[in-house]
PDB file of C-alpha atoms in Angstrom:
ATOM      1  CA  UNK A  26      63.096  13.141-164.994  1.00 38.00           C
ATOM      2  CA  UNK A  27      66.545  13.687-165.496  1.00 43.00           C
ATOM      3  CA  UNK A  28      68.012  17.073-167.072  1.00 54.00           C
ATOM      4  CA  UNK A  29      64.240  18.444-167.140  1.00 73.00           C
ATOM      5  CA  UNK A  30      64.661  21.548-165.572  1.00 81.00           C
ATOM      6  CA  UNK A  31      61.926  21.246-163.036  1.00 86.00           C
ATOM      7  CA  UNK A  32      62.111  23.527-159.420  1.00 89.00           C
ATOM      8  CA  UNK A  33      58.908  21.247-157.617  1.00 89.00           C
ATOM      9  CA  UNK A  34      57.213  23.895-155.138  1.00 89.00           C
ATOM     10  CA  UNK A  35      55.744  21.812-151.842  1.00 87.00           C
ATOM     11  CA  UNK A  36      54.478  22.728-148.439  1.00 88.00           C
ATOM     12  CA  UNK A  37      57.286  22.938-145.629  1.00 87.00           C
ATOM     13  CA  UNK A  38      54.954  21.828-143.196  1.00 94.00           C
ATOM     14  CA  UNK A  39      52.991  18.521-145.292  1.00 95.00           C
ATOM     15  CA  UNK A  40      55.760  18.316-147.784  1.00 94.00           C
ATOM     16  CA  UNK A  41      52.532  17.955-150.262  1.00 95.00           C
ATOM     17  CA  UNK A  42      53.691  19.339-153.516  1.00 93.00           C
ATOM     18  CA  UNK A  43      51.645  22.605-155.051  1.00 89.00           C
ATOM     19  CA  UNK A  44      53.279  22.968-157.943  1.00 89.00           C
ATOM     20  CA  UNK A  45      55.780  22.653-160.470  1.00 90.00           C
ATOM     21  CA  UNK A  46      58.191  25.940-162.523  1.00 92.00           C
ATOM     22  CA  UNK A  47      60.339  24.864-165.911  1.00 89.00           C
ATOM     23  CA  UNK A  48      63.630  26.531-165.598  1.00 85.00           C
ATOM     24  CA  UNK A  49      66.413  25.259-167.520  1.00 87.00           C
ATOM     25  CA  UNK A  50      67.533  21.806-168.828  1.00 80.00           C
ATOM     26  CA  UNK A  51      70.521  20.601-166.640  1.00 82.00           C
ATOM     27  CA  UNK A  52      69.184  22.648-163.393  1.00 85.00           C
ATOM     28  CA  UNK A  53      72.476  21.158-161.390  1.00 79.00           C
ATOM     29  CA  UNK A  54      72.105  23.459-158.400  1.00 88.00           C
ATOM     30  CA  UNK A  55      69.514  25.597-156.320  1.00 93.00           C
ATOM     31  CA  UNK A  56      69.898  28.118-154.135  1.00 94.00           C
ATOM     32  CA  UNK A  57      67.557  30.427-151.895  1.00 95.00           C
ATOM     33  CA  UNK A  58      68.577  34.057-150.961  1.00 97.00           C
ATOM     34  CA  UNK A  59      66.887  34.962-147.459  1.00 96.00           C
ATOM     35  CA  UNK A  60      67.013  38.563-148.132  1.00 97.00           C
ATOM     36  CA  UNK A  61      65.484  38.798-151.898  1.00 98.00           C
ATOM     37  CA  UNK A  62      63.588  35.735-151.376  1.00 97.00           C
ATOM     38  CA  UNK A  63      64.613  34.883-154.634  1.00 97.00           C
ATOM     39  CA  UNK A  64      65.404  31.376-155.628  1.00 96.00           C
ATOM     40  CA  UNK A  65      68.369  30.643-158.217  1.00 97.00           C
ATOM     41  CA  UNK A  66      68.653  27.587-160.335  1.00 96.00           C
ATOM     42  CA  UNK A  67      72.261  27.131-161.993  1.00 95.00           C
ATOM     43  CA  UNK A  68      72.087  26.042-164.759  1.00 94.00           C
ATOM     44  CA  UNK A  69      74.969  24.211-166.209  1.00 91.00           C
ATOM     45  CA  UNK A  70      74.089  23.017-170.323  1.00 91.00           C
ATOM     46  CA  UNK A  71      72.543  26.249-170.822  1.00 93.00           C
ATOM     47  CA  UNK A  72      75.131  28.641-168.855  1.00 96.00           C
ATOM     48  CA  UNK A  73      72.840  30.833-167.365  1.00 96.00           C
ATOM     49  CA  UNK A  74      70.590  30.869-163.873  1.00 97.00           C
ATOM     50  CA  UNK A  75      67.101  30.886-163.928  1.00 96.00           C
ATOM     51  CA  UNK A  76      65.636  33.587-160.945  1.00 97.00           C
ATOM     52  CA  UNK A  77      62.191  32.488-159.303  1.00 96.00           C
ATOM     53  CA  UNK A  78      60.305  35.234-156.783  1.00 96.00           C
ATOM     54  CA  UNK A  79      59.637  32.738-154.216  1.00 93.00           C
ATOM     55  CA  UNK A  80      56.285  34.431-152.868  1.00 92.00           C
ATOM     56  CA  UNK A  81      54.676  34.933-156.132  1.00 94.00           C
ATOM     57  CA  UNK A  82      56.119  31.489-157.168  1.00 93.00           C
ATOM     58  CA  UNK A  83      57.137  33.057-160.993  1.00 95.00           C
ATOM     59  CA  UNK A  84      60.377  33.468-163.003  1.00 96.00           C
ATOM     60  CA  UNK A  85      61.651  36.843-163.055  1.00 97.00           C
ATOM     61  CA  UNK A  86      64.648  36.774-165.286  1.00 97.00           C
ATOM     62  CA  UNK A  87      67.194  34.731-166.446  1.00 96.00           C
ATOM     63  CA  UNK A  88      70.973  35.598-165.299  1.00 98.00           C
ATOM     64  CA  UNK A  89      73.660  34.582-167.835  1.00 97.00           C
ATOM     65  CA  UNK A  90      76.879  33.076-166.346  1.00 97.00           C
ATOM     66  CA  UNK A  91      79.150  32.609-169.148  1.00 94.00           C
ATOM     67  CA  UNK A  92      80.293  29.172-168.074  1.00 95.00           C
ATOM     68  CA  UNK A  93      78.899  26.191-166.685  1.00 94.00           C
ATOM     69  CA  UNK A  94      77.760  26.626-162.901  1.00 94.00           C
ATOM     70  CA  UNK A  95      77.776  23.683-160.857  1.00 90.00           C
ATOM     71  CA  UNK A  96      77.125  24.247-157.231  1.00 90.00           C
ATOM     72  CA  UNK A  97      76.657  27.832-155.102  1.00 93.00           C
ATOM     73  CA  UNK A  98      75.993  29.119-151.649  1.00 93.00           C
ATOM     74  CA  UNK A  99      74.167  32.234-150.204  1.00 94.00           C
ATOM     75  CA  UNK A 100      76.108  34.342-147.467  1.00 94.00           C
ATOM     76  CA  UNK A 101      72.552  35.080-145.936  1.00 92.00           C
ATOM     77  CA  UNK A 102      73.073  38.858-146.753  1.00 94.00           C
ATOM     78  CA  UNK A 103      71.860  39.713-150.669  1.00 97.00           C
ATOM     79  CA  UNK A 104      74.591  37.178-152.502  1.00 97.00           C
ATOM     80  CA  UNK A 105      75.320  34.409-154.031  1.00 97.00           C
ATOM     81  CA  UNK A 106      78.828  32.791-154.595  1.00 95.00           C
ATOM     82  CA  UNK A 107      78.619  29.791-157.675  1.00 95.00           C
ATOM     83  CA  UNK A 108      81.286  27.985-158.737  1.00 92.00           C
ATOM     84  CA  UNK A 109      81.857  28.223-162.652  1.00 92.00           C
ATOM     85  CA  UNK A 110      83.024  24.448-163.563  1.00 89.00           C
ATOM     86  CA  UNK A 111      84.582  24.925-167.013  1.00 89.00           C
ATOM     87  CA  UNK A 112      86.051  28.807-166.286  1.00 90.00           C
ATOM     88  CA  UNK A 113      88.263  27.482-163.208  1.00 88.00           C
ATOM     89  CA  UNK A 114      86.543  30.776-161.098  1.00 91.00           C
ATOM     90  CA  UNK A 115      84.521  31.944-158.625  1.00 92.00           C
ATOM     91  CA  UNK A 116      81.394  34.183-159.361  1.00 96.00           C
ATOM     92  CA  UNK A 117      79.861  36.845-156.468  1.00 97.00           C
ATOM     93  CA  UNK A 118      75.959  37.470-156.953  1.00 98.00           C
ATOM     94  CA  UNK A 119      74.391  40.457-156.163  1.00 98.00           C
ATOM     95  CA  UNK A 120      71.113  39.068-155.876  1.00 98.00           C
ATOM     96  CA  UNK A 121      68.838  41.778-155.731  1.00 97.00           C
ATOM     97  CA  UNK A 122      70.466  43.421-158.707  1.00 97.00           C
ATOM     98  CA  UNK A 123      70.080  39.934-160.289  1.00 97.00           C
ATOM     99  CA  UNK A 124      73.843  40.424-161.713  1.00 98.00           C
ATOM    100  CA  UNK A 125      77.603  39.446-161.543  1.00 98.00           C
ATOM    101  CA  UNK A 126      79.465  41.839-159.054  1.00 98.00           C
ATOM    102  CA  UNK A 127      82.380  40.181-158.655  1.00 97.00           C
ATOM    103  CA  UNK A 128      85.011  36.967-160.194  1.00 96.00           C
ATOM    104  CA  UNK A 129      87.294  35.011-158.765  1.00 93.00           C
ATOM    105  CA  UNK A 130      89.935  33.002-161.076  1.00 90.00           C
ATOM    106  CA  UNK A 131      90.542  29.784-159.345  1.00 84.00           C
ATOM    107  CA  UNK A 132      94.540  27.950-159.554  1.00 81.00           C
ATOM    108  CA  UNK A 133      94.242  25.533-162.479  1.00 74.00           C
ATOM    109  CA  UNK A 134      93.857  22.212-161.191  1.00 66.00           C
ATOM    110  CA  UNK A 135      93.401  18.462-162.244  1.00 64.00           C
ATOM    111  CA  UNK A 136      89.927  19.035-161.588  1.00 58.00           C
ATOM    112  CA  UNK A 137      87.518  21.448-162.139  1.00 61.00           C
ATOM    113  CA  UNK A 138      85.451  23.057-158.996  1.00 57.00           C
ATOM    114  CA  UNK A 139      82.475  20.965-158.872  1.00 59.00           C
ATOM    115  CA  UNK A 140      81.555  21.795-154.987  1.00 63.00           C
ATOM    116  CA  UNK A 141      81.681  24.600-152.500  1.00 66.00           C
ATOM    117  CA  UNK A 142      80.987  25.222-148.682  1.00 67.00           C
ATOM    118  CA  UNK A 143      80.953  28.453-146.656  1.00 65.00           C
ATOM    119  CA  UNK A 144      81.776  29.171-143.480  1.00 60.00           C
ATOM    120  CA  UNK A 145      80.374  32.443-142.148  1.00 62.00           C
ATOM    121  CA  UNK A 146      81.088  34.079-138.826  1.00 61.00           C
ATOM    122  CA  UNK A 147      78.222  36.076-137.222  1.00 60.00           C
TER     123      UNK A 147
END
């Protein structure tokens, strides 16, 4: 269903599904963070990202954005970089504190920022 908000939980191994969690209508973008084992849905009508505890399979907050995320990428180490579509900027996620640490203002374009890709170096 399109725009309903629905993260589907499924076995890696059988790829049956166990379950279903309602986050937020217009869920554009999900994201899991290694070291919380947290999953983030960003959530672009509503302006906010939904935060799932990936064990327990539950919702543990909601993370407001101010602005319309549309895609994001985990460095692997406790953030979360998102892309805010309509603010022209960059957002850092500290995502055990479940917050915004850090913005980036992006060079007005044409185009909004509607992707992202990281390139870390080990």
């Amino acid at each position: 269903m399109v725009d309903a908000g629905n993260v589907i939980l499924f076995d890696l191994k059988t790829l049956e599904v166990s379950g279903t969690i309602q986050a937020q209508p217009d869920a554009d973008a999900i994201c899991y963070e290694p070291v919380t084992r947290r999953i983030f849905t960003f959530n672009g009508d509503s302006r906010n990202a939904t935060i799932i505890d990936a064990v327990r399979a539950q919702i543990v907050g909601t993370l407001s954005l101010d602005g319309q995320p549309e895609f994001a990428q985990t460095d692997g180490r406790g953030a979360i970089f998102v892309n805010i579509e309509d603010k022209d900027e960059v957002l850092k996620i500290d995502a055990a504190g479940a917050k915004v640490s850090e913005r980036w203002p992006l060079p007005r374009a044409d185009a909004a920022p509607s992707s992202m890709g990281m390139y870390l170096q080990a």
